[in-house]
Amino acid sequence: MEGRQKLVVNGGKRLEGELKVHGAKNSALPLLSAAVLAHGESVFHNCPQLSDVDAACRILTQLGCKCKRAADTVMVDATNVVGNEIPDNLMREMRGSIIFLGSIIGRTGRCRLTFPGGCELGARPIDLHISSLRQMGAVITEEHGYLECEAPSGLHGAKITLSFPSVGATENILLAAAVAKGYTEIHNAAREPEIIDLAACLNKFGAKISGAGESVIAIEGVQRLTAAEHTVIPDRIVAGTYLCAAAITRGEIILTHCEPVFMNGFTPVLEEMGARIYTYGGGKMYLSCKKSLKAPSTVRTMPYPGFPTDIQAPFTALCATAEGTSVFVETIFENRFRHISELVRLGASIKVEGRVCVVEGVKKLSGAKVRAAELRGGAALVVAALAAEGTSEISGTGYIERGYESLETALRSIGADIKKV
Ligand code: EPZ
């Protein structure tokens, strides 16, 4: 992921203006996986133009699908799915590829893929994915780093209880159960909006899923799914990152094409800090942050509808110049504070103890050369650099491009002095 490109930011500019929020990466990826199950050509609108989405399209092509993109519409013709293997290089490129397991085994009866390596956030085990599919009749063996998954006589429904409301595991079960024989029930399912979006799309394909968004989801397996059109929901994490960028520069911003309801896990924290937020109908939200910000009460990342782990990093950047001490407890991933040492280089005063990080607000950040090590941590460095006095250089932009559609263009359009070199 290491590229030679970097972002150069001259901080201190107040952001003011209107930004459109693009489609959600973490919805587009499972939706592209779902296309494998649907006979015919599926069409996805509002599909973000991201490197992770490109990687997913490469996997689809590898499986024999025909993929076409026109601006933010992606068409996937899965009439002839011939493959059922995800090659190692593609698995390594994006560990999120694991959500192709459920659709490939559902469509072809087998799947071979390499163990998705750990990533920058920690081990990223897939034990819940494997145990759930085994309960549905899949025979899964692990050898030499490969997962061999077979369902010779197809999958059957099962009553599955997840020990943790895993987003990916819930998605893989939905994909496999949609075309399994009989009835599946998922208990302690993930409730993220991306789960609701996937279920809505599968139901357009002809699936029979109810309860998505709740902790218990019921799926009545059907014989065959048929392609349809679907529009990807807005990206709540990108929206939240834009809000943090405006807030740290004491600016004001209007977001369009967003879904405020999906952001209820963290917009109250911004209001508690002193930002003013108004939501209008039609996907519009307004934030202004005229005065200084106060440190919020302890923030704990939780499964949806709690405070999302993906927005933790941009918030730690925002709190770096808030008045008072902020405490963040990262309960979802084991190693999601890698950006903190880089924020300290920008002048932040932050201590990390295991899964807890304590942010002492400082008056000013100062520009420095920093390096992104993962997607959301990279976004946090951009947020901090916007407020840091002087020039900052952020390398590792490849990580940021996985989840943000030309972040520098968007921020420049509302007054940031930022460019990619
Ligand atoms: C999805 O990852 C998102 N990725 C992540 O976003 C997001 O942070 C995460 O959900 C939580 O919301 C995509 O949707 C592509 P999980 P996922 O399974 O599915 C443990 C981003 O920045 N676990 O809910 O991998 C796991 O180790 C990315 O856009 C098991 O122990 O998340 C983690 O600690 C980062 N065993 C926790 O559960 C399993 O079998 C949450 O994982 C699966 C997960």
CSV table of C-alpha atoms and ligand atoms in Angstrom, one decimal:
chain,number,residue,atom,x,y,z
A,1,MET,CA,0.0,0.0,0.0
A,2,GLU,CA,3.1,2.2,0.4
A,3,GLY,CA,3.0,4.7,-2.4
A,4,ARG,CA,5.3,7.7,-3.1
A,5,GLN,CA,2.4,10.2,-3.1
A,6,LYS,CA,1.7,12.4,-0.2
A,7,LEU,CA,-0.7,15.1,0.9
A,8,VAL,CA,0.7,18.6,1.7
A,9,VAL,CA,-1.5,20.7,4.0
A,10,ASN,CA,-1.1,24.3,5.1
A,11,GLY,CA,-3.3,24.3,8.2
A,12,GLY,CA,-5.3,27.0,9.9
A,13,LYS,CA,-7.8,27.7,7.2
A,14,ARG,CA,-11.4,27.7,8.3
A,15,LEU,CA,-13.5,25.3,6.3
A,16,GLU,CA,-16.8,26.6,5.1
A,17,GLY,CA,-19.1,25.2,2.4
A,18,GLU,CA,-21.2,22.3,1.1
A,19,LEU,CA,-20.0,18.7,0.5
A,20,LYS,CA,-21.8,15.7,-1.0
A,21,VAL,CA,-21.3,12.5,0.9
A,22,HIS,CA,-20.5,9.5,-1.4
A,23,GLY,CA,-21.8,6.0,-1.2
A,24,ALA,CA,-20.7,3.7,1.7
A,25,LYS,CA,-17.6,1.6,1.1
A,26,ASN,CA,-18.8,-0.9,3.7
A,27,SER,CA,-22.1,-1.3,2.0
A,28,ALA,CA,-20.7,-1.4,-1.6
A,29,LEU,CA,-18.4,-4.3,-0.8
A,30,PRO,CA,-21.0,-6.8,0.5
A,31,LEU,CA,-23.4,-5.6,-2.2
A,32,LEU,CA,-20.8,-6.5,-4.9
A,33,SER,CA,-20.4,-9.8,-3.2
A,34,ALA,CA,-24.2,-10.3,-3.3
A,35,ALA,CA,-24.1,-9.8,-7.1
A,36,VAL,CA,-22.4,-13.2,-7.4
A,37,LEU,CA,-25.6,-14.8,-6.2
A,38,ALA,CA,-27.9,-13.1,-8.7
A,39,HIS,CA,-28.4,-14.4,-12.3
A,40,GLY,CA,-28.3,-11.5,-14.8
A,41,GLU,CA,-26.8,-8.0,-14.6
A,42,SER,CA,-27.1,-6.2,-11.3
A,43,VAL,CA,-26.7,-2.4,-11.3
A,44,PHE,CA,-25.4,-0.5,-8.3
A,45,HIS,CA,-25.9,3.3,-8.1
A,46,ASN,CA,-24.0,5.7,-5.8
A,47,CYS,CA,-21.1,3.2,-5.7
A,48,PRO,CA,-18.1,5.1,-4.4
A,49,GLN,CA,-14.9,5.3,-6.6
A,50,LEU,CA,-12.4,3.7,-4.2
A,51,SER,CA,-9.5,1.4,-4.5
A,52,ASP,CA,-11.3,-1.2,-2.3
A,53,VAL,CA,-14.3,-1.2,-4.7
A,54,ASP,CA,-11.9,-1.6,-7.6
A,55,ALA,CA,-10.4,-4.6,-5.8
A,56,ALA,CA,-13.8,-6.1,-5.3
A,57,CYS,CA,-14.5,-5.7,-9.0
A,58,ARG,CA,-11.2,-7.6,-9.8
A,59,ILE,CA,-12.4,-10.5,-7.6
A,60,LEU,CA,-15.8,-10.5,-9.5
A,61,THR,CA,-13.9,-10.6,-12.9
A,62,GLN,CA,-11.8,-13.4,-11.5
A,63,LEU,CA,-15.0,-15.4,-10.8
A,64,GLY,CA,-16.2,-14.9,-14.4
A,65,CYS,CA,-18.5,-12.0,-13.8
A,66,LYS,CA,-18.5,-9.0,-16.2
A,67,CYS,CA,-17.9,-5.7,-14.4
A,68,LYS,CA,-18.4,-2.3,-15.9
A,69,ARG,CA,-18.3,1.2,-14.2
A,70,ALA,CA,-19.8,4.5,-15.4
A,71,ALA,CA,-19.1,7.2,-12.9
A,72,ASP,CA,-20.8,6.1,-9.7
A,73,THR,CA,-22.7,3.2,-11.3
A,74,VAL,CA,-21.3,-0.3,-11.3
A,75,MET,CA,-22.8,-3.1,-13.4
A,76,VAL,CA,-22.1,-6.7,-12.6
A,77,ASP,CA,-23.2,-9.5,-14.9
A,78,ALA,CA,-23.0,-12.7,-12.9
A,79,THR,CA,-24.8,-14.9,-15.5
A,80,ASN,CA,-21.7,-17.1,-15.8
A,81,VAL,CA,-19.9,-17.5,-12.5
A,82,VAL,CA,-17.2,-20.1,-13.3
A,83,GLY,CA,-14.7,-19.5,-10.6
A,84,ASN,CA,-14.8,-20.1,-6.9
A,85,GLU,CA,-11.3,-19.1,-5.8
A,86,ILE,CA,-10.1,-15.8,-4.5
A,87,PRO,CA,-6.4,-15.6,-5.3
A,88,ASP,CA,-3.9,-14.8,-2.6
A,89,ASN,CA,-2.9,-11.4,-4.0
A,90,LEU,CA,-6.5,-10.2,-4.0
A,91,MET,CA,-7.1,-11.6,-0.5
A,92,ARG,CA,-4.0,-9.7,0.7
A,93,GLU,CA,-5.0,-6.5,-1.1
A,94,MET,CA,-8.2,-6.4,0.8
A,95,ARG,CA,-9.0,-8.5,3.9
A,96,GLY,CA,-12.7,-7.4,3.4
A,97,SER,CA,-12.7,-9.9,0.6
A,98,ILE,CA,-13.8,-12.5,3.2
A,99,ILE,CA,-17.4,-11.4,2.5
A,100,PHE,CA,-17.2,-13.1,-0.9
A,101,LEU,CA,-17.1,-16.5,0.9
A,102,GLY,CA,-20.8,-16.6,1.6
A,103,SER,CA,-21.8,-15.7,-1.9
A,104,ILE,CA,-19.3,-17.9,-3.7
A,105,ILE,CA,-20.2,-20.9,-1.7
A,106,GLY,CA,-23.9,-20.1,-2.1
A,107,ARG,CA,-23.6,-19.8,-5.9
A,108,THR,CA,-21.1,-22.6,-6.7
A,109,GLY,CA,-21.1,-24.9,-3.7
A,110,ARG,CA,-17.5,-24.4,-2.9
A,111,CYS,CA,-14.9,-21.7,-2.3
A,112,ARG,CA,-11.1,-21.6,-1.9
A,113,LEU,CA,-9.4,-18.6,-0.5
A,114,THR,CA,-6.3,-17.8,1.5
A,115,PHE,CA,-6.7,-16.8,5.1
A,116,PRO,CA,-7.2,-13.1,5.1
A,117,GLY,CA,-4.0,-11.9,6.8
A,118,GLY,CA,-4.2,-9.8,9.8
A,119,CYS,CA,-4.3,-6.1,9.0
A,120,GLU,CA,-3.2,-2.9,10.5
A,121,LEU,CA,-6.0,-3.1,13.1
A,122,GLY,CA,-4.9,-6.5,14.6
A,123,ALA,CA,-5.5,-10.2,14.1
A,124,ARG,CA,-9.0,-9.9,12.4
A,125,PRO,CA,-10.0,-13.5,13.0
A,126,ILE,CA,-12.8,-15.1,11.0
A,127,ASP,CA,-13.7,-17.9,13.5
A,128,LEU,CA,-17.4,-16.6,13.6
A,129,HIS,CA,-17.6,-16.8,9.8
A,130,ILE,CA,-16.3,-20.3,9.7
A,131,SER,CA,-18.3,-21.7,12.6
A,132,SER,CA,-21.5,-20.2,11.2
A,133,LEU,CA,-21.1,-21.6,7.7
A,134,ARG,CA,-20.2,-25.0,9.3
A,135,GLN,CA,-23.5,-24.9,11.1
A,136,MET,CA,-25.1,-24.5,7.7
A,137,GLY,CA,-23.4,-27.6,6.4
A,138,ALA,CA,-20.2,-26.3,4.9
A,139,VAL,CA,-17.2,-28.5,5.2
A,140,ILE,CA,-14.3,-26.1,5.8
A,141,THR,CA,-10.7,-27.2,6.2
A,142,GLU,CA,-7.7,-25.0,6.7
A,143,GLU,CA,-4.3,-26.1,5.2
A,144,HIS,CA,-1.1,-24.3,4.2
A,145,GLY,CA,-2.9,-20.9,4.8
A,146,TYR,CA,-5.7,-21.8,2.5
A,147,LEU,CA,-9.4,-22.3,3.4
A,148,GLU,CA,-11.1,-25.0,1.5
A,149,CYS,CA,-14.9,-24.6,1.8
A,150,GLU,CA,-17.2,-27.3,0.4
A,151,ALA,CA,-21.0,-27.6,0.4
A,152,PRO,CA,-21.5,-30.7,-1.8
A,153,SER,CA,-25.2,-31.0,-1.3
A,154,GLY,CA,-25.7,-27.2,-0.9
A,155,LEU,CA,-26.1,-25.4,2.4
A,156,HIS,CA,-29.1,-25.8,4.8
A,157,GLY,CA,-30.7,-23.3,7.2
A,158,ALA,CA,-29.6,-23.2,10.8
A,159,LYS,CA,-30.2,-21.3,14.0
A,160,ILE,CA,-27.0,-19.4,14.6
A,161,THR,CA,-26.1,-17.3,17.6
A,162,LEU,CA,-23.0,-15.0,17.2
A,163,SER,CA,-20.9,-14.6,20.3
A,164,PHE,CA,-20.1,-11.1,19.0
A,165,PRO,CA,-22.3,-9.1,16.6
A,166,SER,CA,-19.7,-9.3,13.8
A,167,VAL,CA,-20.6,-7.2,10.7
A,168,GLY,CA,-18.7,-9.5,8.3
A,169,ALA,CA,-20.0,-12.7,9.8
A,170,THR,CA,-23.6,-11.4,9.7
A,171,GLU,CA,-23.1,-10.5,6.0
A,172,ASN,CA,-21.6,-13.9,5.1
A,173,ILE,CA,-24.5,-15.7,6.8
A,174,LEU,CA,-27.1,-13.5,5.0
A,175,LEU,CA,-25.4,-14.3,1.7
A,176,ALA,CA,-25.2,-18.0,2.2
A,177,ALA,CA,-28.7,-18.3,3.9
A,178,ALA,CA,-30.4,-16.4,1.1
A,179,VAL,CA,-30.1,-19.5,-1.2
A,180,ALA,CA,-29.7,-22.3,1.4
A,181,LYS,CA,-32.3,-25.0,1.8
A,182,GLY,CA,-34.7,-24.0,4.6
A,183,TYR,CA,-34.9,-21.5,7.4
A,184,THR,CA,-32.0,-19.6,9.0
A,185,GLU,CA,-32.2,-17.4,12.1
A,186,ILE,CA,-29.3,-15.2,13.2
A,187,HIS,CA,-29.2,-14.2,16.9
A,188,ASN,CA,-27.0,-11.4,18.1
A,189,ALA,CA,-26.7,-10.2,14.5
A,190,ALA,CA,-24.9,-7.0,13.7
A,191,ARG,CA,-27.3,-4.1,13.3
A,192,GLU,CA,-25.3,-1.7,11.2
A,193,PRO,CA,-27.0,0.2,8.4
A,194,GLU,CA,-24.9,-1.7,5.9
A,195,ILE,CA,-26.6,-4.9,7.1
A,196,ILE,CA,-30.0,-3.3,6.3
A,197,ASP,CA,-28.7,-2.3,2.9
A,198,LEU,CA,-27.5,-5.7,2.0
A,199,ALA,CA,-30.7,-7.4,3.1
A,200,ALA,CA,-32.8,-4.8,1.1
A,201,CYS,CA,-30.7,-5.6,-2.0
A,202,LEU,CA,-30.9,-9.4,-1.5
A,203,ASN,CA,-34.7,-9.1,-1.1
A,204,LYS,CA,-34.8,-7.2,-4.5
A,205,PHE,CA,-33.0,-10.2,-5.9
A,206,GLY,CA,-35.8,-12.4,-4.6
A,207,ALA,CA,-34.5,-13.4,-1.2
A,208,LYS,CA,-36.8,-13.6,1.8
A,209,ILE,CA,-35.1,-11.8,4.7
A,210,SER,CA,-36.8,-10.1,7.6
A,211,GLY,CA,-35.5,-8.3,10.7
A,212,ALA,CA,-32.3,-6.8,9.2
A,213,GLY,CA,-31.1,-4.0,11.5
A,214,GLU,CA,-32.4,-5.9,14.6
A,215,SER,CA,-30.5,-8.5,16.6
A,216,VAL,CA,-32.5,-11.4,15.2
A,217,ILE,CA,-32.7,-11.8,11.5
A,218,ALA,CA,-34.8,-14.5,9.8
A,219,ILE,CA,-34.0,-15.8,6.3
A,220,GLU,CA,-36.2,-18.3,4.3
A,221,GLY,CA,-33.8,-19.8,1.7
A,222,VAL,CA,-35.0,-19.6,-2.0
A,223,GLN,CA,-33.9,-21.5,-5.1
A,224,ARG,CA,-32.7,-18.8,-7.3
A,225,LEU,CA,-31.9,-15.0,-7.1
A,226,THR,CA,-32.3,-12.7,-10.1
A,227,ALA,CA,-30.3,-9.5,-10.7
A,228,ALA,CA,-31.8,-6.1,-9.9
A,229,GLU,CA,-30.9,-2.4,-9.4
A,230,HIS,CA,-29.9,-1.0,-6.1
A,231,THR,CA,-28.6,2.3,-4.7
A,232,VAL,CA,-25.8,2.2,-2.1
A,233,ILE,CA,-26.6,4.0,1.2
A,234,PRO,CA,-24.5,7.1,2.1
A,235,ASP,CA,-21.2,6.6,3.9
A,236,ARG,CA,-21.7,7.6,7.6
A,237,ILE,CA,-18.0,7.4,8.4
A,238,VAL,CA,-17.0,9.7,5.5
A,239,ALA,CA,-19.8,12.1,6.6
A,240,GLY,CA,-18.5,12.0,10.2
A,241,THR,CA,-14.9,12.7,9.0
A,242,TYR,CA,-16.1,15.7,7.0
A,243,LEU,CA,-17.9,17.0,10.2
A,244,CYS,CA,-14.6,16.5,12.2
A,245,ALA,CA,-12.7,18.4,9.6
A,246,ALA,CA,-15.1,21.4,9.7
A,247,ALA,CA,-15.3,21.3,13.5
A,248,ILE,CA,-11.5,21.3,14.1
A,249,THR,CA,-11.1,24.4,11.9
A,250,ARG,CA,-14.0,26.1,13.8
A,251,GLY,CA,-15.8,26.2,10.4
A,252,GLU,CA,-19.2,25.4,9.2
A,253,ILE,CA,-20.4,22.8,6.7
A,254,ILE,CA,-23.5,21.5,4.9
A,255,LEU,CA,-23.5,17.8,4.1
A,256,THR,CA,-25.8,16.6,1.3
A,257,HIS,CA,-26.8,13.1,0.3
A,258,CYS,CA,-26.2,11.9,3.9
A,259,GLU,CA,-28.4,9.9,6.3
A,260,PRO,CA,-28.3,11.7,9.7
A,261,VAL,CA,-30.1,8.8,11.4
A,262,PHE,CA,-27.1,6.6,10.7
A,263,MET,CA,-24.9,9.1,12.5
A,264,ASN,CA,-26.7,9.1,15.8
A,265,GLY,CA,-23.9,7.2,17.4
A,266,PHE,CA,-21.5,10.2,17.2
A,267,THR,CA,-23.3,13.4,16.3
A,268,PRO,CA,-24.5,13.9,20.0
A,269,VAL,CA,-20.8,13.8,21.0
A,270,LEU,CA,-20.1,16.7,18.6
A,271,GLU,CA,-23.0,18.6,20.2
A,272,GLU,CA,-21.8,17.8,23.7
A,273,MET,CA,-18.4,19.3,22.6
A,274,GLY,CA,-20.1,22.5,21.6
A,275,ALA,CA,-20.8,22.1,17.9
A,276,ARG,CA,-24.2,23.1,16.6
A,277,ILE,CA,-25.9,20.5,14.3
A,278,TYR,CA,-29.1,20.8,12.4
A,279,THR,CA,-30.6,18.1,10.2
A,280,TYR,CA,-33.0,18.9,7.4
A,281,GLY,CA,-35.0,16.5,5.3
A,282,GLY,CA,-33.7,15.1,2.1
A,283,GLY,CA,-30.3,14.0,3.4
A,284,LYS,CA,-29.0,17.4,4.5
A,285,MET,CA,-27.1,18.2,7.7
A,286,TYR,CA,-25.5,21.4,8.9
A,287,LEU,CA,-22.7,21.8,11.4
A,288,SER,CA,-21.1,25.0,12.7
A,289,CYS,CA,-18.4,25.4,15.3
A,290,LYS,CA,-17.8,29.0,16.0
A,291,LYS,CA,-16.4,28.8,19.5
A,292,SER,CA,-13.8,26.5,21.2
A,293,LEU,CA,-14.7,22.9,21.7
A,294,LYS,CA,-14.9,21.1,25.1
A,295,ALA,CA,-13.6,17.6,25.7
A,296,PRO,CA,-16.5,15.1,25.6
A,297,SER,CA,-17.3,12.6,28.4
A,298,THR,CA,-15.6,9.2,27.9
A,299,VAL,CA,-16.1,7.8,24.4
A,300,ARG,CA,-16.5,4.0,24.1
A,301,THR,CA,-16.6,2.4,20.7
A,302,MET,CA,-19.4,-0.1,20.4
A,303,PRO,CA,-21.3,-2.1,17.8
A,304,TYR,CA,-24.0,-0.1,16.0
A,305,PRO,CA,-26.0,1.9,17.2
A,306,GLY,CA,-23.1,2.8,19.6
A,307,PHE,CA,-20.2,5.1,18.8
A,308,PRO,CA,-18.6,3.5,15.7
A,309,THR,CA,-15.0,2.3,15.9
A,310,ASP,CA,-14.3,3.7,12.4
A,311,ILE,CA,-14.8,7.3,13.5
A,312,GLN,CA,-12.7,7.0,16.7
A,313,ALA,CA,-9.5,8.1,15.0
A,314,PRO,CA,-10.9,11.3,13.4
A,315,PHE,CA,-12.4,12.1,16.8
A,316,THR,CA,-9.1,11.7,18.6
A,317,ALA,CA,-7.7,14.3,16.2
A,318,LEU,CA,-10.7,16.6,16.8
A,319,CYS,CA,-10.2,16.3,20.6
A,320,ALA,CA,-6.5,17.1,20.4
A,321,THR,CA,-7.4,20.8,20.4
A,322,ALA,CA,-10.5,20.6,22.6
A,323,GLU,CA,-10.4,22.1,26.0
A,324,GLY,CA,-9.9,19.5,28.7
A,325,THR,CA,-9.2,15.8,28.8
A,326,SER,CA,-10.9,13.2,26.5
A,327,VAL,CA,-10.9,9.5,27.1
A,328,PHE,CA,-11.4,7.0,24.3
A,329,VAL,CA,-12.0,3.2,25.0
A,330,GLU,CA,-11.6,1.1,21.8
A,331,THR,CA,-13.6,-2.0,22.6
A,332,ILE,CA,-13.9,-3.4,19.0
A,333,PHE,CA,-10.3,-3.8,17.7
A,334,GLU,CA,-7.2,-4.7,19.6
A,335,ASN,CA,-4.8,-2.2,17.9
A,336,ARG,CA,-6.6,0.9,16.6
A,337,PHE,CA,-4.4,3.6,18.1
A,338,ARG,CA,-1.5,3.5,15.6
A,339,HIS,CA,-2.3,7.0,14.5
A,340,ILE,CA,-1.8,8.4,18.0
A,341,SER,CA,2.0,8.5,17.7
A,342,GLU,CA,1.7,10.5,14.5
A,343,LEU,CA,-0.8,12.9,16.1
A,344,VAL,CA,1.8,13.4,18.8
A,345,ARG,CA,4.3,14.4,16.1
A,346,LEU,CA,1.7,17.1,15.1
A,347,GLY,CA,1.9,18.4,18.7
A,348,ALA,CA,-1.0,16.5,20.3
A,349,SER,CA,-0.7,15.4,23.9
A,350,ILE,CA,-2.0,11.8,24.0
A,351,LYS,CA,-1.2,8.7,26.1
A,352,VAL,CA,-2.2,5.2,25.1
A,353,GLU,CA,-2.7,2.4,27.6
A,354,GLY,CA,-3.8,-0.8,25.9
A,355,ARG,CA,-7.3,-0.1,24.6
A,356,VAL,CA,-7.6,3.3,26.3
A,357,CYS,CA,-6.3,6.6,25.0
A,358,VAL,CA,-6.2,9.8,27.0
A,359,VAL,CA,-6.1,13.1,25.0
A,360,GLU,CA,-5.0,16.3,26.8
A,361,GLY,CA,-6.3,19.2,24.7
A,362,VAL,CA,-3.6,21.6,23.6
A,363,LYS,CA,-4.0,25.1,22.2
A,364,LYS,CA,-2.3,24.5,18.9
A,365,LEU,CA,-1.0,21.7,16.7
A,366,SER,CA,2.0,22.4,14.6
A,367,GLY,CA,2.7,21.0,11.1
A,368,ALA,CA,5.0,18.0,10.7
A,369,LYS,CA,5.8,15.1,8.4
A,370,VAL,CA,3.6,12.2,9.3
A,371,ARG,CA,2.7,8.8,7.9
A,372,ALA,CA,-0.7,7.0,7.6
A,373,ALA,CA,-0.6,3.3,8.6
A,374,GLU,CA,-4.3,2.5,8.0
A,375,LEU,CA,-7.4,4.0,6.5
A,376,ARG,CA,-9.2,5.8,9.4
A,377,GLY,CA,-5.9,6.7,11.1
A,378,GLY,CA,-4.8,8.3,7.9
A,379,ALA,CA,-8.0,10.3,7.8
A,380,ALA,CA,-7.4,11.4,11.4
A,381,LEU,CA,-4.0,12.8,10.3
A,382,VAL,CA,-5.6,14.9,7.6
A,383,VAL,CA,-8.2,16.2,10.1
A,384,ALA,CA,-5.4,17.2,12.5
A,385,ALA,CA,-3.2,18.8,9.7
A,386,LEU,CA,-6.1,21.0,8.7
A,387,ALA,CA,-5.8,22.7,12.1
A,388,ALA,CA,-2.0,22.5,12.6
A,389,GLU,CA,-0.1,25.7,12.2
A,390,GLY,CA,2.3,25.6,9.2
A,391,THR,CA,2.8,22.9,6.7
A,392,SER,CA,2.2,19.1,7.2
A,393,GLU,CA,3.1,16.3,4.8
A,394,ILE,CA,1.1,13.0,5.1
A,395,SER,CA,2.5,10.0,3.3
A,396,GLY,CA,0.7,6.6,2.9
A,397,THR,CA,-2.1,8.2,1.0
A,398,GLY,CA,-2.9,4.8,-0.5
A,399,TYR,CA,-4.5,3.8,2.8
A,400,ILE,CA,-6.8,6.9,2.7
A,401,GLU,CA,-7.9,6.3,-0.9
A,402,ARG,CA,-9.3,2.9,0.2
A,403,GLY,CA,-12.2,4.6,1.9
A,404,TYR,CA,-12.3,8.3,0.9
A,405,GLU,CA,-13.1,9.4,-2.7
A,406,SER,CA,-10.5,12.1,-3.4
A,407,LEU,CA,-10.5,13.5,0.1
A,408,GLU,CA,-8.2,16.4,-0.8
A,409,THR,CA,-10.4,17.6,-3.6
A,410,ALA,CA,-13.5,17.5,-1.3
A,411,LEU,CA,-11.7,19.5,1.4
A,412,ARG,CA,-10.1,22.0,-1.0
A,413,SER,CA,-13.6,22.7,-2.3
A,414,ILE,CA,-14.6,24.1,1.1
A,415,GLY,CA,-11.5,26.1,1.7
A,416,ALA,CA,-8.7,23.8,2.8
A,417,ASP,CA,-5.2,24.4,1.5
A,418,ILE,CA,-4.4,20.8,0.6
A,419,LYS,CA,-2.9,19.1,-2.4
A,420,LYS,CA,-1.6,15.7,-3.4
A,421,VAL,CA,2.0,15.6,-4.7
B,1,EPZ,C1,-16.4,-4.2,9.3
B,1,EPZ,O1,-15.3,-5.0,9.5
B,1,EPZ,C2,-15.9,-3.0,8.6
B,1,EPZ,N1,-15.3,-3.4,7.3
B,1,EPZ,C3,-14.9,-2.3,9.4
B,1,EPZ,O2,-14.5,-1.1,8.8
B,1,EPZ,C4,-15.6,-1.9,10.8
B,1,EPZ,O3,-14.6,-1.3,11.6
B,1,EPZ,C5,-16.1,-3.2,11.4
B,1,EPZ,O4,-17.0,-3.8,10.6
B,1,EPZ,C6,-16.8,-2.8,12.7
B,1,EPZ,O5,-17.9,-1.9,12.5
B,1,EPZ,C7,-16.2,-3.7,6.3
B,1,EPZ,O6,-17.4,-3.6,6.4
B,1,EPZ,C8,-15.5,-4.0,5.0
B,1,EPZ,P1,-16.4,-7.3,12.6
B,1,EPZ,P2,-15.5,-6.5,10.1
B,1,EPZ,O7,-16.5,-8.6,12.1
B,1,EPZ,O8,-16.6,-7.2,9.4
B,1,EPZ,C9,-13.9,-9.6,15.9
B,1,EPZ,C10,-13.1,0.5,7.8
B,1,EPZ,O9,-12.3,1.3,8.3
B,1,EPZ,N2,-14.2,-10.8,15.1
B,1,EPZ,O10,-17.7,-6.6,13.2
B,1,EPZ,O11,-14.2,-7.2,10.0
B,1,EPZ,C11,-12.9,-8.8,15.1
B,1,EPZ,O12,-11.5,-9.2,15.3
B,1,EPZ,C12,-13.2,-0.9,8.3
B,1,EPZ,O13,-13.9,0.8,6.9
B,1,EPZ,C13,-13.9,-12.1,15.6
B,1,EPZ,O14,-13.3,-12.2,16.7
B,1,EPZ,O15,-15.8,-6.3,11.6
B,1,EPZ,C14,-13.1,-7.4,15.7
B,1,EPZ,O16,-12.3,-7.3,16.9
B,1,EPZ,C15,-12.2,-1.2,9.4
B,1,EPZ,N3,-14.2,-13.2,14.9
B,1,EPZ,C16,-14.6,-7.4,16.0
B,1,EPZ,O17,-15.0,-8.8,16.0
B,1,EPZ,C17,-14.8,-13.1,13.6
B,1,EPZ,O18,-15.1,-14.2,13.0
B,1,EPZ,C18,-15.4,-6.6,14.9
B,1,EPZ,O19,-15.3,-7.3,13.8
B,1,EPZ,C19,-15.1,-11.8,13.1
B,1,EPZ,C20,-14.8,-10.7,13.9
